[in-house]
mmCIF file of C-alpha atoms in Angstrom:
data_model
loop_
_atom_site.group_PDB
_atom_site.id
_atom_site.type_symbol
_atom_site.label_atom_id
_atom_site.label_comp_id
_atom_site.label_asym_id
_atom_site.label_seq_id
_atom_site.Cartn_x
_atom_site.Cartn_y
_atom_site.Cartn_z
ATOM 1 C CA UNK A 1333 135.562 78.128 76.669
ATOM 2 C CA UNK A 1334 133.108 77.122 74.015
ATOM 3 C CA UNK A 1335 130.737 75.831 76.687
ATOM 4 C CA UNK A 1336 130.854 79.098 78.658
ATOM 5 C CA UNK A 1337 130.035 81.109 75.500
ATOM 6 C CA UNK A 1338 127.095 78.824 74.847
ATOM 7 C CA UNK A 1339 125.830 79.256 78.425
ATOM 8 C CA UNK A 1340 126.114 83.039 78.076
ATOM 9 C CA UNK A 1341 124.148 82.993 74.786
ATOM 10 C CA UNK A 1342 121.394 80.868 76.339
ATOM 11 C CA UNK A 1343 121.237 83.185 79.368
ATOM 12 C CA UNK A 1344 121.093 86.247 77.128
ATOM 13 C CA UNK A 1345 118.237 84.783 75.058
ATOM 14 C CA UNK A 1346 116.352 83.772 78.193
ATOM 15 C CA UNK A 1347 116.736 87.191 79.800
ATOM 16 C CA UNK A 1348 115.785 89.021 76.597
ATOM 17 C CA UNK A 1349 112.343 87.394 76.764
ATOM 18 C CA UNK A 1350 111.701 88.742 80.267
ATOM 19 C CA UNK A 1351 110.438 92.279 80.839
ATOM 20 C CA UNK A 1352 113.046 94.577 82.316
ATOM 21 C CA UNK A 1353 112.612 95.457 85.950
ATOM 22 C CA UNK A 1354 110.454 98.577 86.122
ATOM 23 C CA UNK A 1355 109.651 98.449 82.402
ATOM 24 C CA UNK A 1356 106.795 100.594 81.152
ATOM 25 C CA UNK A 1357 103.413 98.855 81.384
ATOM 26 C CA UNK A 1358 99.926 99.802 80.171
ATOM 27 C CA UNK A 1359 97.209 100.009 82.836
ATOM 28 C CA UNK A 1360 93.761 100.380 81.267
ATOM 29 C CA UNK A 1361 90.786 101.118 83.508
ATOM 30 C CA UNK A 1362 87.188 101.034 82.301
ATOM 31 C CA UNK A 1363 84.412 103.238 83.675
ATOM 32 C CA UNK A 1364 80.865 102.418 82.611
ATOM 33 C CA UNK A 1365 77.846 104.695 82.975
ATOM 34 C CA UNK A 1366 74.167 104.471 81.992
ATOM 35 C CA UNK A 1367 71.974 107.394 80.898
ATOM 36 C CA UNK A 1368 68.254 107.488 80.104
ATOM 37 C CA UNK A 1369 67.516 109.152 76.761
ATOM 38 C CA UNK A 1370 64.121 110.775 76.292
ATOM 39 C CA UNK A 1371 62.537 113.434 74.146
ATOM 40 C CA UNK A 1372 61.015 116.593 75.624
ATOM 41 C CA UNK A 1373 57.660 118.039 74.529
ATOM 42 C CA UNK A 1374 59.554 120.363 72.175
ATOM 43 C CA UNK A 1375 61.298 117.433 70.515
ATOM 44 C CA UNK A 1376 64.662 118.081 72.132
ATOM 45 C CA UNK A 1377 66.674 115.118 73.426
ATOM 46 C CA UNK A 1378 67.104 114.912 77.188
ATOM 47 C CA UNK A 1379 69.682 112.755 78.961
ATOM 48 C CA UNK A 1380 69.238 111.896 82.649
ATOM 49 C CA UNK A 1381 70.405 109.289 85.150
ATOM 50 C CA UNK A 1382 69.899 105.758 83.891
ATOM 51 C CA UNK A 1383 69.354 103.930 87.186
ATOM 52 C CA UNK A 1384 65.969 102.575 86.094
ATOM 53 C CA UNK A 1385 63.838 102.558 82.988
ATOM 54 C CA UNK A 1386 60.497 101.289 81.743
ATOM 55 C CA UNK A 1387 59.798 99.026 78.755
ATOM 56 C CA UNK A 1388 60.257 100.958 75.521
ATOM 57 C CA UNK A 1389 62.659 103.494 77.051
ATOM 58 C CA UNK A 1390 66.181 104.052 75.747
ATOM 59 C CA UNK A 1391 69.379 103.746 77.807
ATOM 60 C CA UNK A 1392 72.743 104.939 76.502
ATOM 61 C CA UNK A 1393 75.759 103.077 77.856
ATOM 62 C CA UNK A 1394 79.120 104.842 77.811
ATOM 63 C CA UNK A 1395 82.388 103.052 78.504
ATOM 64 C CA UNK A 1396 85.494 105.180 79.015
ATOM 65 C CA UNK A 1397 88.822 103.379 78.557
ATOM 66 C CA UNK A 1398 91.711 105.262 80.199
ATOM 67 C CA UNK A 1399 95.342 104.178 80.104
ATOM 68 C CA UNK A 1400 96.916 105.177 83.425
ATOM 69 C CA UNK A 1401 100.067 103.214 82.655
ATOM 70 C CA UNK A 1402 103.419 104.298 81.300
ATOM 71 C CA UNK A 1403 103.226 102.408 77.986
ATOM 72 C CA UNK A 1404 100.693 102.173 75.183
ATOM 73 C CA UNK A 1405 98.017 99.487 75.439
ATOM 74 C CA UNK A 1406 98.266 97.607 72.144
ATOM 75 C CA UNK A 1407 95.435 96.052 70.115
ATOM 76 C CA UNK A 1408 92.784 97.158 72.600
ATOM 77 C CA UNK A 1409 89.184 96.070 72.016
ATOM 78 C CA UNK A 1410 86.282 97.744 73.787
ATOM 79 C CA UNK A 1411 83.445 95.310 74.432
ATOM 80 C CA UNK A 1412 79.932 96.135 75.586
ATOM 81 C CA UNK A 1413 77.645 93.195 76.427
ATOM 82 C CA UNK A 1414 73.927 93.738 75.776
ATOM 83 C CA UNK A 1415 71.744 92.764 78.764
ATOM 84 C CA UNK A 1416 69.025 90.197 77.978
ATOM 85 C CA UNK A 1417 66.229 92.633 78.839
ATOM 86 C CA UNK A 1418 67.540 95.111 76.251
ATOM 87 C CA UNK A 1419 68.052 95.374 72.510
ATOM 88 C CA UNK A 1420 70.690 97.406 70.633
ATOM 89 C CA UNK A 1421 69.312 100.486 68.856
ATOM 90 C CA UNK A 1422 70.624 100.347 65.273
ATOM 91 C CA UNK A 1423 73.054 103.088 64.201
ATOM 92 C CA UNK A 1424 73.509 104.394 67.761
ATOM 93 C CA UNK A 1425 77.059 103.121 68.389
ATOM 94 C CA UNK A 1426 79.953 105.562 68.539
ATOM 95 C CA UNK A 1427 82.583 105.673 67.294
ATOM 96 C CA UNK A 1428 81.739 104.122 63.953
ATOM 97 C CA UNK A 1429 83.156 100.777 62.940
ATOM 98 C CA UNK A 1430 81.347 98.803 65.633
ATOM 99 C CA UNK A 1431 81.099 95.041 65.360
ATOM 100 C CA UNK A 1432 78.403 92.830 66.863
ATOM 101 C CA UNK A 1433 78.052 89.223 67.942
ATOM 102 C CA UNK A 1434 75.173 86.810 68.441
ATOM 103 C CA UNK A 1435 77.313 84.340 70.423
ATOM 104 C CA UNK A 1436 79.790 86.560 72.312
ATOM 105 C CA UNK A 1437 82.768 85.027 70.487
ATOM 106 C CA UNK A 1438 82.502 85.798 66.770
ATOM 107 C CA UNK A 1439 82.210 89.451 65.732
ATOM 108 C CA UNK A 1440 81.417 91.023 62.354
ATOM 109 C CA UNK A 1441 80.672 94.496 61.075
ATOM 110 C CA UNK A 1442 77.221 95.902 61.821
ATOM 111 C CA UNK A 1443 74.656 95.214 60.436
ATOM 112 C CA UNK A 1444 75.163 91.498 60.889
ATOM 113 C CA UNK A 1445 74.057 89.308 58.001
ATOM 114 C CA UNK A 1446 73.415 85.581 57.686
ATOM 115 C CA UNK A 1447 72.936 83.307 54.717
ATOM 116 C CA UNK A 1448 69.391 81.990 54.391
ATOM 117 C CA UNK A 1449 68.292 79.261 52.018
ATOM 118 C CA UNK A 1450 65.107 80.194 50.143
ATOM 119 C CA UNK A 1451 62.357 77.736 49.195
ATOM 120 C CA UNK A 1452 63.758 77.536 45.648
ATOM 121 C CA UNK A 1453 67.145 76.451 47.057
ATOM 122 C CA UNK A 1454 69.075 79.682 46.428
ATOM 123 C CA UNK A 1455 71.107 81.311 49.185
ATOM 124 C CA UNK A 1456 70.607 84.951 50.065
ATOM 125 C CA UNK A 1457 71.938 87.302 52.734
ATOM 126 C CA UNK A 1458 69.445 88.485 55.353
ATOM 127 C CA UNK A 1459 70.090 91.153 57.961
ATOM 128 C CA UNK A 1460 70.139 89.720 61.495
ATOM 129 C CA UNK A 1461 67.645 91.562 63.746
ATOM 130 C CA UNK A 1462 69.380 93.709 66.404
ATOM 131 C CA UNK A 1463 67.302 91.844 69.008
ATOM 132 C CA UNK A 1464 69.663 88.883 68.427
ATOM 133 C CA UNK A 1465 72.839 90.880 69.194
ATOM 134 C CA UNK A 1466 74.338 89.993 72.583
ATOM 135 C CA UNK A 1467 77.558 92.019 72.463
ATOM 136 C CA UNK A 1468 79.189 94.952 70.692
ATOM 137 C CA UNK A 1469 82.910 95.475 70.131
ATOM 138 C CA UNK A 1470 85.151 98.277 68.906
ATOM 139 C CA UNK A 1471 88.749 97.959 67.698
ATOM 140 C CA UNK A 1472 90.366 100.747 69.714
ATOM 141 C CA UNK A 1473 93.826 99.882 68.329
ATOM 142 C CA UNK A 1474 96.526 101.408 70.558
ATOM 143 C CA UNK A 1475 95.839 103.629 73.573
ATOM 144 C CA UNK A 1476 98.745 105.876 74.549
ATOM 145 C CA UNK A 1477 99.670 106.544 78.185
ATOM 146 C CA UNK A 1478 97.323 109.105 79.823
ATOM 147 C CA UNK A 1479 94.954 108.839 76.835
ATOM 148 C CA UNK A 1480 91.311 107.848 77.002
ATOM 149 C CA UNK A 1481 88.630 106.864 74.531
ATOM 150 C CA UNK A 1482 84.866 106.601 74.960
ATOM 151 C CA UNK A 1483 82.560 104.126 73.255
ATOM 152 C CA UNK A 1484 78.790 104.312 73.513
ATOM 153 C CA UNK A 1485 75.657 102.588 72.290
ATOM 154 C CA UNK A 1486 71.962 102.907 72.973
ATOM 155 C CA UNK A 1487 69.751 100.076 74.128
ATOM 156 C CA UNK A 1488 65.970 99.853 74.225
ATOM 157 C CA UNK A 1489 64.255 98.109 77.126
ATOM 158 C CA UNK A 1490 62.298 95.271 75.510
ATOM 159 C CA UNK A 1491 58.534 95.708 75.596
ATOM 160 C CA UNK A 1492 58.010 92.237 77.068
ATOM 161 C CA UNK A 1493 59.470 93.380 80.400
ATOM 162 C CA UNK A 1494 57.059 93.859 83.306
ATOM 163 C CA UNK A 1495 57.298 97.245 85.042
ATOM 164 C CA UNK A 1496 60.439 99.335 85.553
ATOM 165 C CA UNK A 1497 63.787 97.685 84.960
ATOM 166 C CA UNK A 1498 66.527 98.561 87.420
ATOM 167 C CA UNK A 1499 69.740 99.147 85.520
ATOM 168 C CA UNK A 1500 72.560 97.143 87.061
ATOM 169 C CA UNK A 1501 75.862 98.106 85.562
ATOM 170 C CA UNK A 1502 77.284 94.816 86.896
ATOM 171 C CA UNK A 1503 75.187 92.932 84.325
ATOM 172 C CA UNK A 1504 76.736 94.965 81.525
ATOM 173 C CA UNK A 1505 80.346 95.334 82.570
ATOM 174 C CA UNK A 1506 81.839 91.873 82.489
ATOM 175 C CA UNK A 1507 85.377 93.083 83.001
ATOM 176 C CA UNK A 1508 85.207 96.532 84.578
ATOM 177 C CA UNK A 1509 88.311 97.649 86.359
ATOM 178 C CA UNK A 1510 92.007 97.216 85.734
ATOM 179 C CA UNK A 1511 93.245 95.632 82.570
ATOM 180 C CA UNK A 1512 96.785 94.962 81.486
ATOM 181 C CA UNK A 1513 97.494 95.765 77.888
ATOM 182 C CA UNK A 1514 95.253 94.992 74.976
ATOM 183 C CA UNK A 1515 93.035 92.225 73.669
ATOM 184 C CA UNK A 1516 90.074 92.900 75.859
#
């Protein structure tokens, strides 16, 4: 009898760790778009298709995260890689609270800072140029079922590029498509 109780307890603990059949699941899909940002002769901002751009022009990337699942996506992070031919435009990220990375793994609040040793031996904090950023990230926290959130940031085509640059969303969206749950 004691052995059968023990077997039942072990089975109960094992089954409690498995998701119930048909349990609610998050299903986050990401849609990325690119838009060219320019200024008209009257000084008004104009936004058009961002399929191609010339050196010095500004492209705004928008990533929409939509949860089509039946449960909240927990601890969701929105990540936007910065293509090598572009540079992040400071203070253009929305929503606020963006983080950046120079290695694609470690993120800190923008503007990034690094310790630099001066000639006299003292350490000081210097702002990292945005040209060294390779990725942006937002902590989107939890995304309820049927909810969506948009993140955006502007990038400038680097002046050292030759001729028009064709915008390939594939180079920006590392993990476009379906995502299960959080921790993107």
